[in-house]
Short mmCIF file of C-alpha atoms and ligand atoms in Angstrom, two decimals:
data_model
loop_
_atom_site.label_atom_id
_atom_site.label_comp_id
_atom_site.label_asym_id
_atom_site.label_seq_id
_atom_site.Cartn_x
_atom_site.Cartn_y
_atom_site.Cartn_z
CA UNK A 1 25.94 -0.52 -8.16
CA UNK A 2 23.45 2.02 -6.58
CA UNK A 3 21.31 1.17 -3.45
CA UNK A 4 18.01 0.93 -3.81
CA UNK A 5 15.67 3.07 -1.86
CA UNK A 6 14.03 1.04 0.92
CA UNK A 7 10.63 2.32 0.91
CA UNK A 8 10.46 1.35 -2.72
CA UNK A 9 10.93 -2.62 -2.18
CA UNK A 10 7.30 -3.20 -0.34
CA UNK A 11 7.27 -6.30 -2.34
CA UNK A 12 9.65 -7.94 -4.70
CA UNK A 13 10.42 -6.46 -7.66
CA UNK A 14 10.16 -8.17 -10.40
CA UNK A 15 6.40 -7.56 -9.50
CA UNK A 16 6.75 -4.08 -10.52
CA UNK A 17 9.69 -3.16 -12.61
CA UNK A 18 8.82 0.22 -13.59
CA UNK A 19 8.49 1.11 -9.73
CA UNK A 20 12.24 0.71 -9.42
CA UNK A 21 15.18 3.16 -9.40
CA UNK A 22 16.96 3.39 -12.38
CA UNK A 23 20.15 1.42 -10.99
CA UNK A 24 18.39 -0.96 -9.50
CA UNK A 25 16.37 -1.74 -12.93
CA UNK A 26 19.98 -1.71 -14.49
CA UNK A 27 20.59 -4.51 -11.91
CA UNK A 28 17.76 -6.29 -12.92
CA UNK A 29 18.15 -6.25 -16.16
CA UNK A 30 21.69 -7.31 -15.78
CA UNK A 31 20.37 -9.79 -13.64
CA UNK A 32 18.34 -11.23 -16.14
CA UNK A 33 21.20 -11.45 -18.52
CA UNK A 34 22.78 -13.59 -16.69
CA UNK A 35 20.45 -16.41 -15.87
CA UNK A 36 20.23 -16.54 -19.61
CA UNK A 37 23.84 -17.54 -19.84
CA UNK A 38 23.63 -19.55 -16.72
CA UNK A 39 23.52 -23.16 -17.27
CA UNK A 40 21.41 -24.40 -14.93
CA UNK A 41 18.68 -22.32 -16.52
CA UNK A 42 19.72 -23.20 -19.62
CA UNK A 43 18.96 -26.30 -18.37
CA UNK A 44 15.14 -26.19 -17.63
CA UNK A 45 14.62 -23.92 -20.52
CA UNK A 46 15.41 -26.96 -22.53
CA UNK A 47 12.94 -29.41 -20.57
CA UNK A 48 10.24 -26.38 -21.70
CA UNK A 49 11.33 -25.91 -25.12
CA UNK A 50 11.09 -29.79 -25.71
CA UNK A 51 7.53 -30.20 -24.39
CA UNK A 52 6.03 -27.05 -26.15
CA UNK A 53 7.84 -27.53 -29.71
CA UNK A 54 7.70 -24.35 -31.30
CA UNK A 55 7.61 -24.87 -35.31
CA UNK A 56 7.95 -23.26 -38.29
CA UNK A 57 4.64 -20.75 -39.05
CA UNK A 58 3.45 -20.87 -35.57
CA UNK A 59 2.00 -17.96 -33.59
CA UNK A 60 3.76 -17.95 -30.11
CA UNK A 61 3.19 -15.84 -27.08
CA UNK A 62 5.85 -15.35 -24.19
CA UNK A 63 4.23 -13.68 -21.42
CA UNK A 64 6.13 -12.04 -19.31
CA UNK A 65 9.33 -12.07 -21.47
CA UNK A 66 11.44 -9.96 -19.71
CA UNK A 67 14.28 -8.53 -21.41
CA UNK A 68 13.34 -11.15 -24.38
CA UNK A 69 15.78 -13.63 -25.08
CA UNK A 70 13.33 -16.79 -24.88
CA UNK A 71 11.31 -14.36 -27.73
CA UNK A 72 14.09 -14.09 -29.94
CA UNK A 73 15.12 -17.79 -29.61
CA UNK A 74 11.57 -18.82 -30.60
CA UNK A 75 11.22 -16.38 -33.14
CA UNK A 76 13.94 -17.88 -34.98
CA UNK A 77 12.23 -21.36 -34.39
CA UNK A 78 8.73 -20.11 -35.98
CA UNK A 79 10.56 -18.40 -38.99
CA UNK A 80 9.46 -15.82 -41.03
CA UNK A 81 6.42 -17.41 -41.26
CA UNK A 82 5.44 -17.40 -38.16
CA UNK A 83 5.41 -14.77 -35.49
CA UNK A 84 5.80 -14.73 -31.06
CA UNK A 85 4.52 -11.78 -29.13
CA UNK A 86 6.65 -10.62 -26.47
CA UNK A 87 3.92 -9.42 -23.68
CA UNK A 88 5.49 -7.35 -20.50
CA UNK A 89 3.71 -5.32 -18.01
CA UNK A 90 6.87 -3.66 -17.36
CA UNK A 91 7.53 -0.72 -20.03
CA UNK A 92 11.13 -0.34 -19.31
CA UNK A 93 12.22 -4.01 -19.60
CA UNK A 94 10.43 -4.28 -22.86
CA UNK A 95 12.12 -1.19 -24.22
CA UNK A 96 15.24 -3.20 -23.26
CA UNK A 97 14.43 -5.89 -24.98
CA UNK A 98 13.66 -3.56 -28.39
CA UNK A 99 16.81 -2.19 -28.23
CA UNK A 100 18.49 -6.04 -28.32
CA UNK A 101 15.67 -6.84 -31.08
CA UNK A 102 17.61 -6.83 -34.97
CA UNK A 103 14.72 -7.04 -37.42
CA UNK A 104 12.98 -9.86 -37.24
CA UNK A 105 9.14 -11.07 -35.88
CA UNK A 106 8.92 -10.41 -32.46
CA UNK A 107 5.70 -8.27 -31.63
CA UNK A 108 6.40 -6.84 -27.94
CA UNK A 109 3.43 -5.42 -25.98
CA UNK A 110 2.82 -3.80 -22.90
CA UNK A 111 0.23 -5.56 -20.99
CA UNK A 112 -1.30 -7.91 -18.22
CA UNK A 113 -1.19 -11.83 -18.11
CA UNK A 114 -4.43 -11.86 -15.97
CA UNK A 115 -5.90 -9.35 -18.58
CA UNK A 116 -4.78 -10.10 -22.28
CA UNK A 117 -5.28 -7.88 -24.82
CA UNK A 118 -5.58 -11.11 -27.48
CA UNK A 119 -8.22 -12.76 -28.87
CA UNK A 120 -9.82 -16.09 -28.06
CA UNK A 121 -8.13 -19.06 -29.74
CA UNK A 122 -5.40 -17.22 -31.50
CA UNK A 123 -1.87 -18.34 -30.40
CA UNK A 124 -0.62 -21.99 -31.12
CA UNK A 125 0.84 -21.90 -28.14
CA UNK A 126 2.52 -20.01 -24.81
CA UNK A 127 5.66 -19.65 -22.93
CA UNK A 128 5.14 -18.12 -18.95
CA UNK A 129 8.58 -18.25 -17.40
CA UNK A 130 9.16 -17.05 -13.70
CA UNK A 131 5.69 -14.67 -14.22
CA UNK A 132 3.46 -16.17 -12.26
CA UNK A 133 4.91 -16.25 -8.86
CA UNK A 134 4.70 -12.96 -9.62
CA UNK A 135 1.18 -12.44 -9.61
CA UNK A 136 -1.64 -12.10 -7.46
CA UNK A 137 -4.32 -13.80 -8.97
CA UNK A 138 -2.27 -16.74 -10.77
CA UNK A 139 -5.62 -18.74 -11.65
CA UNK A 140 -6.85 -15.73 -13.40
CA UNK A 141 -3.95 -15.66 -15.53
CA UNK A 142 -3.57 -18.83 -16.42
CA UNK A 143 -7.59 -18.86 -17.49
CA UNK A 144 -6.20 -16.14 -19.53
CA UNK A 145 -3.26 -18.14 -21.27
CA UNK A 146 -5.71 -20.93 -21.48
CA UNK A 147 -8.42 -18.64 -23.62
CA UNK A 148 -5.60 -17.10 -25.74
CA UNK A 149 -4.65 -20.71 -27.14
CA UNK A 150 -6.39 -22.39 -29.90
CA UNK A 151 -7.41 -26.10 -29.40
CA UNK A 152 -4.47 -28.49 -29.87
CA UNK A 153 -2.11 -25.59 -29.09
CA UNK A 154 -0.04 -25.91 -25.72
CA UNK A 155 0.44 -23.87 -22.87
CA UNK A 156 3.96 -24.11 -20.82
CA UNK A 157 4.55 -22.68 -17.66
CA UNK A 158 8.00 -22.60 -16.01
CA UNK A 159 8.40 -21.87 -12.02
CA UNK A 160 10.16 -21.62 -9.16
CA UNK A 161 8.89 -23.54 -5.93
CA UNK A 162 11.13 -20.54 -3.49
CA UNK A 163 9.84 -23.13 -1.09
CA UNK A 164 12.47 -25.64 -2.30
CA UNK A 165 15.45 -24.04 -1.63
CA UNK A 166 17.91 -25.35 0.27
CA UNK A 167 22.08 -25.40 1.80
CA UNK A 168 24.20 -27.13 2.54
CA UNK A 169 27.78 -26.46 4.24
CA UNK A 170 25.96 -23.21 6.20
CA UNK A 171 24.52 -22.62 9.36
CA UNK A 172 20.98 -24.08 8.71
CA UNK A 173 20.01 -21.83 11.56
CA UNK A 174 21.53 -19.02 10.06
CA UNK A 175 19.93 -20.21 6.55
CA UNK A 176 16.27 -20.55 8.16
CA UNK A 177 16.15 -16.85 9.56
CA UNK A 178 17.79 -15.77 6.09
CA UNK A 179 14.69 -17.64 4.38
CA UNK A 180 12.27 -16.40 6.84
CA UNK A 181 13.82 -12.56 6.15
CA UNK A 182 14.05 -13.18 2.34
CA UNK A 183 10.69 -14.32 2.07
CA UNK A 184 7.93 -11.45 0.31
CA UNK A 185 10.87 -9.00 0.16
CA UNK A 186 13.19 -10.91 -2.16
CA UNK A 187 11.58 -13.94 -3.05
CA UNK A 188 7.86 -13.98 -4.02
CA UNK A 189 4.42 -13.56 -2.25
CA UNK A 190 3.65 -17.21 -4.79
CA UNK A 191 6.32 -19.03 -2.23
CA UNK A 192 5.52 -22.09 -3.83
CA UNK A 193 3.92 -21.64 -7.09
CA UNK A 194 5.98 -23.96 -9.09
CA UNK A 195 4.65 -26.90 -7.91
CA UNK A 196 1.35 -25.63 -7.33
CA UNK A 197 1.16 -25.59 -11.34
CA UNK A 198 0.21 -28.66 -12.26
CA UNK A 199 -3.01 -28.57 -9.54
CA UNK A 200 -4.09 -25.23 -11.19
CA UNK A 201 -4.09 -26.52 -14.86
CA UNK A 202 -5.86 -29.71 -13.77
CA UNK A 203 -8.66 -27.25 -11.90
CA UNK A 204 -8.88 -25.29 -15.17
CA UNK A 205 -10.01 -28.46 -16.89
CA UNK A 206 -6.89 -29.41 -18.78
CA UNK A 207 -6.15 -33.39 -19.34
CA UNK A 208 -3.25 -33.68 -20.89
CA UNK A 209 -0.30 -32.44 -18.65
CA UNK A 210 3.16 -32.78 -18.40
CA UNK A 211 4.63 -31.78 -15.14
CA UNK A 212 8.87 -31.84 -15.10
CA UNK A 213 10.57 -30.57 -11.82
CA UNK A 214 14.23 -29.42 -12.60
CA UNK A 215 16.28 -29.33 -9.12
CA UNK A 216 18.77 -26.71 -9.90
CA UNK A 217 22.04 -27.47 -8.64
CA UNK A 218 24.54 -24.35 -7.54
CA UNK A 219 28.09 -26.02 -6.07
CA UNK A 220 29.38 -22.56 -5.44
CA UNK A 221 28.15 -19.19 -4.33
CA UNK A 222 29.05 -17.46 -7.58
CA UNK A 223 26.36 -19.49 -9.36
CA UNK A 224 24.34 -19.26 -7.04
CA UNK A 225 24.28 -15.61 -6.88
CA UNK A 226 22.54 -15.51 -10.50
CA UNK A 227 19.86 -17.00 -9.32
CA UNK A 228 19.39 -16.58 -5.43
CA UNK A 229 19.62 -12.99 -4.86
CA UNK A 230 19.72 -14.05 -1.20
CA UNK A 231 23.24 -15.36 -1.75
CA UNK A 232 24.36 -11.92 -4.04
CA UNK A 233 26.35 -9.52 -2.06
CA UNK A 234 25.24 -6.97 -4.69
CA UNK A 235 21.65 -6.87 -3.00
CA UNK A 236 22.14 -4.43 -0.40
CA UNK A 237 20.42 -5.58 2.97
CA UNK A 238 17.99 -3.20 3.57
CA UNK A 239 16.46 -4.22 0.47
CA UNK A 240 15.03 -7.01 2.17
CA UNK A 241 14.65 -5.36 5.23
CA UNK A 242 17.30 -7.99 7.26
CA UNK A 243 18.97 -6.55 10.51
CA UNK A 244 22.58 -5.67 9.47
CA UNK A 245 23.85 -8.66 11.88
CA UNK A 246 21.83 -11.26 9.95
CA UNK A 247 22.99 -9.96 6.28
CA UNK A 248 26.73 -9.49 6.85
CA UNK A 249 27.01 -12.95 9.22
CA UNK A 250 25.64 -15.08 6.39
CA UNK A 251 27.67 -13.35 3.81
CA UNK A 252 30.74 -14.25 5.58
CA UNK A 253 28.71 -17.78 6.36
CA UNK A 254 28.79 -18.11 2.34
CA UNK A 255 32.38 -16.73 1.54
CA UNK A 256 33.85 -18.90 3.86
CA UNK A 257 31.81 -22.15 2.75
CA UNK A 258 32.78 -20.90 -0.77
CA UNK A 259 36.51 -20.81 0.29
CA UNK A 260 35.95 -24.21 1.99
CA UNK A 261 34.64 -25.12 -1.51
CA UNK A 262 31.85 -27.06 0.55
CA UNK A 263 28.68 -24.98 -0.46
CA UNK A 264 25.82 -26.33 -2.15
CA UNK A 265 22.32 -24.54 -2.57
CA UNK A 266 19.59 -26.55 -4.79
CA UNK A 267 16.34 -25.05 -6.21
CA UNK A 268 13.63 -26.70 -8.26
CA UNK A 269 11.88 -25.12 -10.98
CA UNK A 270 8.70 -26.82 -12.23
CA UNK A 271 7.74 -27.08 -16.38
CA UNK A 272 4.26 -27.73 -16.67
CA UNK A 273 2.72 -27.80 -19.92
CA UNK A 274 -0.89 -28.83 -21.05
CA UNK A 275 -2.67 -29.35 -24.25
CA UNK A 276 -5.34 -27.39 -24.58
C1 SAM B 301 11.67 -12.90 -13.28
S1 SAM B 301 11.16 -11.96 -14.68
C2 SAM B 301 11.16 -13.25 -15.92
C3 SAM B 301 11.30 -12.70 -17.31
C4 SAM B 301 11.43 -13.75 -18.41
N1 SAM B 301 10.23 -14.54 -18.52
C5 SAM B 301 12.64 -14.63 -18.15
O1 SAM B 301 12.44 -15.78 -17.75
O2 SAM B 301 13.76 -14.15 -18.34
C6 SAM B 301 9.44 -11.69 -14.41
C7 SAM B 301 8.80 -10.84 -15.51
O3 SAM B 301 7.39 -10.88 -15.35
C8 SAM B 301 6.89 -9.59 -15.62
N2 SAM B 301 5.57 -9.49 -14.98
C9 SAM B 301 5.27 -9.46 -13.67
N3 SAM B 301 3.94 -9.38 -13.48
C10 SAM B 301 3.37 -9.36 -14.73
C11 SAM B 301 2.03 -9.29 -15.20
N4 SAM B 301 0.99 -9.22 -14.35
N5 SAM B 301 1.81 -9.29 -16.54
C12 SAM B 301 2.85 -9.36 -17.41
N6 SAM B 301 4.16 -9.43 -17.01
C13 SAM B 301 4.41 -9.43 -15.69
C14 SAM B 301 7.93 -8.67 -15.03
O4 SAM B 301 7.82 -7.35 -15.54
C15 SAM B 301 9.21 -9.37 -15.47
O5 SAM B 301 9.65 -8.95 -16.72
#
């Protein structure tokens, strides 16, 4: 694993992917790959993919798809028939998920969820995972997500509420200035965004709202790595700008509640969806 170059992390980056250093996209990606796999987001995925019940024929966008697994998955769902487009601002991540694409009817483009290059009324229905905390103006993009989707499609929005997050069998001291440190370096300027949903889809006019918080439950540091990159040693610590001190005392904090085999670290993610 390369380090990434400090003056390059200003502000997290999954808020800028292209920015990054070559290894450090690598990571990312890698990164990515693995909360895939990981069951706890395997877990809310499923809480999403139950409330906006992609079928058959349906045209379904995923914005901000990342490396494109959720794309694939409901591209197989809508069928030949049917079609998703897999929207990324981040060039390099989408031509990662192109080169993981076999045939199929997955449309990706590059582009903006506050600026959609789609017409009004013509998806069935969207999937926004982990995008929005992301983004500065998260109103304006969902008033874009909302426009894109025909009436009696669904929208579904899935994030984290950083705000959330919490230890156990660790210093809470030590995990408070960690938080404090990680906070608009690792984890996002949209510290709470996940449960801020809901509010945002009722002020945009939508009724009909489902709103699911999934507590996300990591009994050991290795899971929890996937996840928290506060808790993976592979970050380097000037990423996120700690004092060396801070960085290496609460990795040795976590190793030895890990060896104790008394860690715990919950986060919630919120699934909101609406009918529009
Ligand atoms: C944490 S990743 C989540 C990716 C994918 N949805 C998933 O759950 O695996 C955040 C993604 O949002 C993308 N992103 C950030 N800001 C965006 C924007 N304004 N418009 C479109 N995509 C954006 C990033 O490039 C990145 O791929």
């Amino acid at each position: 694993m390369g380090a990434m170059e400090p003056a390059q992390l200003d502000r997290p980056p999954y808020a800028d992917l292209d920015r990054m250093p070559s290894d450090t996209l690598a990571m990312l990606v890698a990164t990515l790959d693995a909360m895939t796999r990981h069951p706890e987001i395997r877990r809310v995925r499923h809480t999403a993919w139950e409330l906006l019940r992609p079928a058959p024929g349906q045209r379904l966008l995923d914005a901000g798809c990342g490396t494109g697994d959720v794309a694939r998955e409901l591209a197989a769902a809508v069928g030949t028939e049917g079609e998703v487009i897999a929207l990324d601002r981040s060039q390099a991540t989408l031509a990662a998920a192109r080169e993981r694409q076999q045939g199929g009817n997955v449309r990706y483009a590059t582009g903006d969820v506050c600026d959609l290059d789609l017409d009004d009324n013509s998806v069935d229905g969207v999937w926004c995972e982990r995008v929005l905390q992301h983004v500065r103006d998260p109103d304006r993009a969902i008033a874009e997500l909302v426009r894109v989707t025909r009436s009696g499609g669904r929208v579904c929005l899935l994030d984290t509420d950083w705000a959330s997050l919490a230890f156990d069998g660790v210093q809470s001291a030590l995990a408070g200035a960690v938080l404090r440190q990680a906070r608009g370096r690792l984890t996002p300027h949209q510290h709470d965004l996940g449960r801020t949903l809901r509010r945002r889809l009722v002020d945009h006019g939508l009724t009909t709202i489902t709103a699911t918080p999934v507590t996300c439950y990591f009994p050991d540091p290795g899971s929890a790595a996937v996840v928290l990159p506060m808790v993976n040693p592979a970050v380097p610590a000037h990423t996120w700008a700690a004092p060396h001190d801070l960085w290496s005392d609460w990795l040795a904090e976590i190793r030895a509640a890990g060896a104790r085999g008394d860690f715990l670290a919950v986060l919630t993610i919120w699934v909101v969806a609406a009918d529009v």
